[in-house]
mmCIF file of C-alpha atoms and ligand atoms in Angstrom:
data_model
loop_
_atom_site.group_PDB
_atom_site.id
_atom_site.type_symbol
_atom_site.label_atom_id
_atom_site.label_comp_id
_atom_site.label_asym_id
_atom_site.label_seq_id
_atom_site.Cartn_x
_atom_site.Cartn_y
_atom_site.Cartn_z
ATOM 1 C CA UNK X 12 -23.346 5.651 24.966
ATOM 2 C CA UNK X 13 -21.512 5.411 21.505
ATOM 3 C CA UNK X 14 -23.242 3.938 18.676
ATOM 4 C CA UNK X 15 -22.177 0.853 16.557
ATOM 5 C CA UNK X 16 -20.588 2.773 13.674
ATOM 6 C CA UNK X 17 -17.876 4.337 16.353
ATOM 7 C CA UNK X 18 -17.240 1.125 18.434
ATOM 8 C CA UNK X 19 -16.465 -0.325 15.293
ATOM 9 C CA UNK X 20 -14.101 2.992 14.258
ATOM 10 C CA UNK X 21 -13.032 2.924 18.098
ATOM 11 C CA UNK X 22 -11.654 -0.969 17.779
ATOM 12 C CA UNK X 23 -10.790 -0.982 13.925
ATOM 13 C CA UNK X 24 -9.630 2.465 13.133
ATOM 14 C CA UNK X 25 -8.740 2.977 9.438
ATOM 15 C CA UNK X 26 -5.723 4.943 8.302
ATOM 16 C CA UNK X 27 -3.812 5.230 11.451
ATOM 17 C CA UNK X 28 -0.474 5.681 11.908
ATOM 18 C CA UNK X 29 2.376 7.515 10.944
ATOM 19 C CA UNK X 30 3.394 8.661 7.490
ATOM 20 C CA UNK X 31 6.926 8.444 5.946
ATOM 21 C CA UNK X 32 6.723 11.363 3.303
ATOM 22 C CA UNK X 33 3.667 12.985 3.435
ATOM 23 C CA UNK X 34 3.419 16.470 1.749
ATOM 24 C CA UNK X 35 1.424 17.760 4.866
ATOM 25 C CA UNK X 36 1.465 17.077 9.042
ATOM 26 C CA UNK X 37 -1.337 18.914 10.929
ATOM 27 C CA UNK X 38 -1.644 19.105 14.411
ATOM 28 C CA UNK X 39 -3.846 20.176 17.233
ATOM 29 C CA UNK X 40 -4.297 19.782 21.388
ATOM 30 C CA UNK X 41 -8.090 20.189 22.235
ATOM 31 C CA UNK X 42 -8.578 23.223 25.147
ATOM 32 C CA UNK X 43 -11.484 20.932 26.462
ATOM 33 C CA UNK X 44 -9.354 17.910 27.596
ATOM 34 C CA UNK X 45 -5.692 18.462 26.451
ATOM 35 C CA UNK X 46 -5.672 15.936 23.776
ATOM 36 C CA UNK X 47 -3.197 15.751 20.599
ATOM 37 C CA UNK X 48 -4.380 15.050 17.265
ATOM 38 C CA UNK X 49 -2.126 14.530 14.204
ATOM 39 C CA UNK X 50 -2.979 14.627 10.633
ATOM 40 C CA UNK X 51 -0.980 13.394 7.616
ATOM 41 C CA UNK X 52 -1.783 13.966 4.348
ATOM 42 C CA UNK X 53 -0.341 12.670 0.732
ATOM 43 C CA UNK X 54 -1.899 14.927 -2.188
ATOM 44 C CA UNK X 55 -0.482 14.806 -5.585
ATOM 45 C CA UNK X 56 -0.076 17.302 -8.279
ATOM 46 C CA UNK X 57 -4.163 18.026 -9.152
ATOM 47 C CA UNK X 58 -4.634 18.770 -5.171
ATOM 48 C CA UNK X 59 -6.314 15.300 -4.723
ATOM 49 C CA UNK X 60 -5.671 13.421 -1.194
ATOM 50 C CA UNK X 61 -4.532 9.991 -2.455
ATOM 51 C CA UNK X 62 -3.349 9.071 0.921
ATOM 52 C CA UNK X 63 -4.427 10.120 4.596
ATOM 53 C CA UNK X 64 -3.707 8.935 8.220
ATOM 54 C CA UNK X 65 -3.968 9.914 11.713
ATOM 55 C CA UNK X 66 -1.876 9.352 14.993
ATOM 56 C CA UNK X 67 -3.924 10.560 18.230
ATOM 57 C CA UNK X 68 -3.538 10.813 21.839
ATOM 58 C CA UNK X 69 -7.089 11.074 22.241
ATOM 59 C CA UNK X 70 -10.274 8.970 23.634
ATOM 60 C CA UNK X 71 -12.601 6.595 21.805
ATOM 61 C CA UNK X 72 -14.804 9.352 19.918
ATOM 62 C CA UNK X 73 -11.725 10.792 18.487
ATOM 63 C CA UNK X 74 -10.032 7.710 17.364
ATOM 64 C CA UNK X 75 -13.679 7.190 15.883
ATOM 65 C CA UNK X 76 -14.014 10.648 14.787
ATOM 66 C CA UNK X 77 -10.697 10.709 12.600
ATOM 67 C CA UNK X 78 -11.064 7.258 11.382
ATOM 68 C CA UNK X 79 -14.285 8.495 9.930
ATOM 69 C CA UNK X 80 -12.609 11.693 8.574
ATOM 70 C CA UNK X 81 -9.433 9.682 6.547
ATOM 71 C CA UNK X 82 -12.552 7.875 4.987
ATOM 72 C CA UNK X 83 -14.355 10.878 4.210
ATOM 73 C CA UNK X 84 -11.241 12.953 3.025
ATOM 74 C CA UNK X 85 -9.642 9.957 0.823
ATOM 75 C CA UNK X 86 -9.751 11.018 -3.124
ATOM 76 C CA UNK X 87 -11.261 14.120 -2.314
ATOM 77 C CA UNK X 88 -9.840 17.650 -3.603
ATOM 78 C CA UNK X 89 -7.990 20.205 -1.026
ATOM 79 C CA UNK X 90 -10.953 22.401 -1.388
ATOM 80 C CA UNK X 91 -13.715 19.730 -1.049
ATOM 81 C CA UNK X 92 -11.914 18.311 2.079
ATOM 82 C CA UNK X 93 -12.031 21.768 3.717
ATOM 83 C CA UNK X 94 -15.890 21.934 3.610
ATOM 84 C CA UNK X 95 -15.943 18.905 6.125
ATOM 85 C CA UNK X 96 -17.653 19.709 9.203
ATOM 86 C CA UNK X 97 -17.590 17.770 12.443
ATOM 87 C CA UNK X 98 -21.480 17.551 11.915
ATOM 88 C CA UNK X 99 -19.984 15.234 8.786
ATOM 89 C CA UNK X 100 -18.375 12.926 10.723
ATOM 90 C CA UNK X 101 -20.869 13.145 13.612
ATOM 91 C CA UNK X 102 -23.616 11.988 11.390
ATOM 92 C CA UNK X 103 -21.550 9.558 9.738
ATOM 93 C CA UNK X 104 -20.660 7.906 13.096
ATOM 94 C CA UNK X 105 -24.505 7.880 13.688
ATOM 95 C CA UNK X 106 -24.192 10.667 16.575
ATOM 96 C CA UNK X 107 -21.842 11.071 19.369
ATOM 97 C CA UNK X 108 -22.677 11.892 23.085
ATOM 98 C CA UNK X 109 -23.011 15.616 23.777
ATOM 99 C CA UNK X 110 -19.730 15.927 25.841
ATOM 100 C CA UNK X 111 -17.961 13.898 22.920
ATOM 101 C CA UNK X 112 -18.912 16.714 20.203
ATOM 102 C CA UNK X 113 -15.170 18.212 21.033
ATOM 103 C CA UNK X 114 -13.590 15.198 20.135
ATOM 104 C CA UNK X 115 -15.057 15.510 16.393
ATOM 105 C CA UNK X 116 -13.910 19.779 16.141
ATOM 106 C CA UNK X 117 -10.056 17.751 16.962
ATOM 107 C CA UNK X 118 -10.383 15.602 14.113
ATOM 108 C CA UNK X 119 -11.539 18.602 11.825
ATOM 109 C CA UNK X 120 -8.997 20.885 13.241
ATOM 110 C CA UNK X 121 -6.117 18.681 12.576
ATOM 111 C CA UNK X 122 -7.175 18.446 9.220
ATOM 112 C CA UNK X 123 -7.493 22.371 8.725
ATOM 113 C CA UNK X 124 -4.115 22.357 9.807
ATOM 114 C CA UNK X 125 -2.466 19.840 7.495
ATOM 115 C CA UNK X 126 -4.485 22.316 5.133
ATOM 116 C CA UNK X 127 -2.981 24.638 5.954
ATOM 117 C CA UNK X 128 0.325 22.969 5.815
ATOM 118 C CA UNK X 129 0.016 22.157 2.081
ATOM 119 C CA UNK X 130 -0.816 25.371 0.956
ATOM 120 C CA UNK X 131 1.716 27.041 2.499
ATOM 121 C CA UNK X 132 4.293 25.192 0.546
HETATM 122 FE FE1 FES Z 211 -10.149 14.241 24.544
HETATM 123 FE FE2 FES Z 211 -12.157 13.001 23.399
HETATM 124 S S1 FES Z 211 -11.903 13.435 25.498
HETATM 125 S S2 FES Z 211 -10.444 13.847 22.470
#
C-alpha cells in the first residue's frame, strides 16, 4: 500500500516535535478523519525558514506527508514555501493511496496556517 519513501518517513520522521520559540504555530483538524496537525516554524529576518517541525495526531501518510514537507520547506523563503502543493509531497513520497491524498492537504494546511501566523505578526 505505501511506498518505500513513506515507510521510511512513517518510522524515521524528520523534524518532529515541539518547538520552544518558534516565530510561527499552525494548526489544522482534517474534516475527512478528525485528525490534528501542528506546524512550527523558525524564520529569521530575510523571511527564510531556518528551522521547521511538526507534532501530529495523525496516521502513517501524514506523519510521512509532513516529514516530507519540513524537508521540502527547510531554507526556503515564506513565499517559496507557500507554492508547495500536496502533489509536492505526494510525488516526493513516490505516491500515496487514493484515500491517503487527505492526509497530504493536512500537512499543507498546517503549513498555510503557520503562514499565516508569521505574517500576521
Ligand atoms: Fe487522518 Fe491520515 S487518516 S491524517
Amino acid at each position: 500500500m505505501y511506498t518505500e519513501k513513506v515507510m521510511d518517513h512513517f518510522q524515521n520522521p524528520r523534524n518532529v516535535g515541539e518547538m520552544k520559540n518558534a516565530d510561527a504555530v499552525g494548526e489544522v483538524g482534517s474534516i475527512a478523519c478528525g485528525d490534528i496537525m501542528r506546524i512550527y516554524l523558525k524564520v529569521d529576518e530575510n523571511d527564510i525558514i531556518t528551522d521547521v517541525s511538526f507534532k501530529t495526531f495523525g496516521c502513517a501518510a501524514a506523519v510521512a506527508s509532513s516529514s516530507v514537507m519540513t524537508e521540502l520547506v527547510k531554507g526556503k523563503s515564506i513565499d517559496e514555501a507557500m507554492r508547495i502543493t500536496k502533489k509536492d509531497i505526494s510525488d516526493t513520497l513516490g505516491g500515496l493511496p487514493a484515500p491517503k491524498v487527505h492526509c497530504s492537504i493536512l500537512a499543507t494546511e498546517a503549513l498555510e496556517e503557520a503562514i499565516k501566523n508569521y505574517q500576521a505578526k
